[in-house]
Amino acid sequence: QVQLVESGGGLVQPGGSLRLSCAASGSIFSIYSMGWYRQAPGKQRDLVATITISGSTNYAEPVKGRFAISRDNGKNTVYLQMNSLTPEDTAVYYCNANDRSDGRWTNYWGLGTQVTVSS
């Protein structure tokens, strides 16, 4: 019922910056939070950052101080500003939306966007 489309991934040099965008559409009115997760080859999908409808944010320790999540409610879009990128940040980044309706929690996922940090 919720569709998520990521954009903004690509190749960037170490120390560089990149901004990811995630546009939500469909039944968006019950979304409680949105966030970003990432998955490197051979690794599990891990939390990067989340933001709630009230604006509260949460970051994984490896990205604290370097990444910033924000949202534009008018555009139904969440962003991830990534600074001081390192090769360890290389992964597929997935947008997530956590929805609560009729007393049930539901997670939605985008298809992901590749971020590659390399010189």
mmCIF file of C-alpha atoms in Angstrom:
data_model
loop_
_atom_site.group_PDB
_atom_site.id
_atom_site.type_symbol
_atom_site.label_atom_id
_atom_site.label_comp_id
_atom_site.label_asym_id
_atom_site.label_seq_id
_atom_site.Cartn_x
_atom_site.Cartn_y
_atom_site.Cartn_z
ATOM 1 C CA GLN A 1 0.000 0.000 0.000
ATOM 2 C CA VAL A 2 3.056 2.220 0.371
ATOM 3 C CA GLN A 3 5.549 2.552 -2.439
ATOM 4 C CA LEU A 4 9.080 3.770 -1.844
ATOM 5 C CA VAL A 5 11.483 4.893 -4.539
ATOM 6 C CA GLU A 6 15.108 5.687 -3.751
ATOM 7 C CA SER A 7 17.421 7.859 -5.779
ATOM 8 C CA GLY A 8 20.770 9.578 -5.476
ATOM 9 C CA GLY A 9 23.131 6.647 -5.235
ATOM 10 C CA GLY A 10 26.320 6.428 -7.212
ATOM 11 C CA LEU A 11 30.085 6.435 -7.102
ATOM 12 C CA VAL A 12 31.861 8.864 -4.817
ATOM 13 C CA GLN A 13 35.451 9.276 -3.652
ATOM 14 C CA PRO A 14 36.476 8.713 -0.031
ATOM 15 C CA GLY A 15 35.792 11.831 1.989
ATOM 16 C CA GLY A 16 33.088 12.906 -0.403
ATOM 17 C CA SER A 17 29.398 13.480 0.097
ATOM 18 C CA LEU A 18 26.201 12.130 -1.337
ATOM 19 C CA ARG A 19 22.517 12.743 -0.703
ATOM 20 C CA LEU A 20 19.945 10.010 -1.043
ATOM 21 C CA SER A 21 16.244 10.641 -1.515
ATOM 22 C CA CYS A 22 13.261 8.413 -0.872
ATOM 23 C CA ALA A 23 9.852 9.383 -2.177
ATOM 24 C CA ALA A 24 6.817 7.720 -0.611
ATOM 25 C CA SER A 25 3.483 7.319 -2.324
ATOM 26 C CA GLY A 26 0.251 5.440 -1.778
ATOM 27 C CA SER A 27 -1.323 5.129 1.660
ATOM 28 C CA ILE A 28 1.160 7.347 3.440
ATOM 29 C CA PHE A 29 -1.057 8.826 6.134
ATOM 30 C CA SER A 30 -0.361 6.154 8.742
ATOM 31 C CA ILE A 31 3.415 6.147 8.397
ATOM 32 C CA TYR A 32 5.014 6.427 11.811
ATOM 33 C CA SER A 33 8.637 6.533 10.784
ATOM 34 C CA MET A 34 10.909 6.305 7.798
ATOM 35 C CA GLY A 35 14.509 5.390 7.601
ATOM 36 C CA TRP A 36 17.492 4.075 5.766
ATOM 37 C CA TYR A 37 19.118 0.672 5.991
ATOM 38 C CA ARG A 38 22.107 -0.688 4.153
ATOM 39 C CA GLN A 39 23.429 -4.062 3.136
ATOM 40 C CA ALA A 40 26.931 -4.857 1.972
ATOM 41 C CA PRO A 41 27.770 -8.103 0.152
ATOM 42 C CA GLY A 42 27.779 -11.007 2.575
ATOM 43 C CA LYS A 43 26.394 -8.862 5.378
ATOM 44 C CA GLN A 44 23.000 -8.468 6.958
ATOM 45 C CA ARG A 45 20.803 -5.471 6.379
ATOM 46 C CA ASP A 46 21.566 -2.954 9.116
ATOM 47 C CA LEU A 47 19.975 0.220 10.359
ATOM 48 C CA VAL A 48 21.534 3.476 9.221
ATOM 49 C CA ALA A 49 19.106 6.117 10.472
ATOM 50 C CA THR A 50 15.423 6.643 11.186
ATOM 51 C CA ILE A 51 13.144 9.612 11.660
ATOM 52 C CA THR A 52 9.667 9.615 13.190
ATOM 53 C CA ILE A 53 6.647 11.749 12.407
ATOM 54 C CA SER A 54 7.570 13.948 15.350
ATOM 55 C CA GLY A 55 11.073 14.483 14.013
ATOM 56 C CA SER A 56 12.964 12.254 16.409
ATOM 57 C CA THR A 57 16.046 10.740 14.825
ATOM 58 C CA ASN A 58 18.142 7.693 15.513
ATOM 59 C CA TYR A 59 21.513 6.809 14.017
ATOM 60 C CA ALA A 60 23.659 3.747 13.942
ATOM 61 C CA GLU A 61 26.966 4.307 15.692
ATOM 62 C CA PRO A 62 29.161 4.000 12.563
ATOM 63 C CA VAL A 63 27.423 6.934 10.885
ATOM 64 C CA LYS A 64 26.914 9.285 13.824
ATOM 65 C CA GLY A 65 28.332 12.691 13.105
ATOM 66 C CA ARG A 66 28.654 11.959 9.397
ATOM 67 C CA PHE A 67 25.134 11.233 8.186
ATOM 68 C CA ALA A 68 21.986 13.268 8.678
ATOM 69 C CA ILE A 69 18.432 12.158 8.019
ATOM 70 C CA SER A 70 15.712 14.674 7.279
ATOM 71 C CA ARG A 71 12.230 14.796 5.825
ATOM 72 C CA ASP A 72 9.976 16.970 3.728
ATOM 73 C CA ASN A 73 6.390 16.169 4.624
ATOM 74 C CA GLY A 74 5.013 18.247 1.778
ATOM 75 C CA LYS A 75 6.882 16.090 -0.709
ATOM 76 C CA ASN A 76 6.487 12.854 1.273
ATOM 77 C CA THR A 77 10.215 12.457 0.973
ATOM 78 C CA VAL A 78 13.005 11.514 3.335
ATOM 79 C CA TYR A 79 16.647 12.329 2.701
ATOM 80 C CA LEU A 80 19.950 10.986 3.863
ATOM 81 C CA GLN A 81 22.863 13.389 3.672
ATOM 82 C CA MET A 82 26.087 11.406 3.789
ATOM 83 C CA ASN A 83 29.380 13.153 4.470
ATOM 84 C CA SER A 84 32.939 11.992 5.029
ATOM 85 C CA LEU A 85 32.205 8.783 3.202
ATOM 86 C CA THR A 86 34.552 5.832 3.526
ATOM 87 C CA PRO A 87 34.824 2.566 1.581
ATOM 88 C CA GLU A 88 33.104 0.867 4.512
ATOM 89 C CA ASP A 89 29.970 2.809 3.619
ATOM 90 C CA THR A 90 29.744 0.960 0.318
ATOM 91 C CA ALA A 91 26.439 -0.891 0.250
ATOM 92 C CA VAL A 92 22.987 -0.999 -1.210
ATOM 93 C CA TYR A 93 20.916 1.527 0.697
ATOM 94 C CA TYR A 94 17.254 0.758 1.234
ATOM 95 C CA CYS A 95 14.483 3.118 2.211
ATOM 96 C CA ASN A 96 12.060 1.895 4.851
ATOM 97 C CA ALA A 97 8.670 3.051 6.044
ATOM 98 C CA ASN A 98 7.047 1.811 9.238
ATOM 99 C CA ASP A 99 3.293 2.030 9.114
ATOM 100 C CA ARG A 100 0.727 1.622 11.861
ATOM 101 C CA SER A 101 -2.912 1.212 10.919
ATOM 102 C CA ASP A 102 -5.716 -0.776 12.533
ATOM 103 C CA GLY A 103 -3.373 -1.663 15.365
ATOM 104 C CA ARG A 104 -0.871 -3.443 13.139
ATOM 105 C CA TRP A 105 2.678 -2.503 12.241
ATOM 106 C CA THR A 106 3.819 -2.949 8.660
ATOM 107 C CA ASN A 107 7.198 -2.379 7.063
ATOM 108 C CA TYR A 108 7.647 -1.267 3.477
ATOM 109 C CA TRP A 109 10.862 -1.287 1.495
ATOM 110 C CA GLY A 110 12.220 0.327 -1.599
ATOM 111 C CA LEU A 111 14.290 -1.569 -4.120
ATOM 112 C CA GLY A 112 17.526 0.031 -2.993
ATOM 113 C CA THR A 113 20.171 2.273 -4.478
ATOM 114 C CA GLN A 114 23.850 1.431 -4.781
ATOM 115 C CA VAL A 115 26.409 3.596 -3.019
ATOM 116 C CA THR A 116 30.030 2.909 -3.866
ATOM 117 C CA VAL A 117 32.862 4.754 -2.142
ATOM 118 C CA SER A 118 36.127 4.283 -3.992
ATOM 119 C CA SER A 119 39.038 6.261 -5.346
#
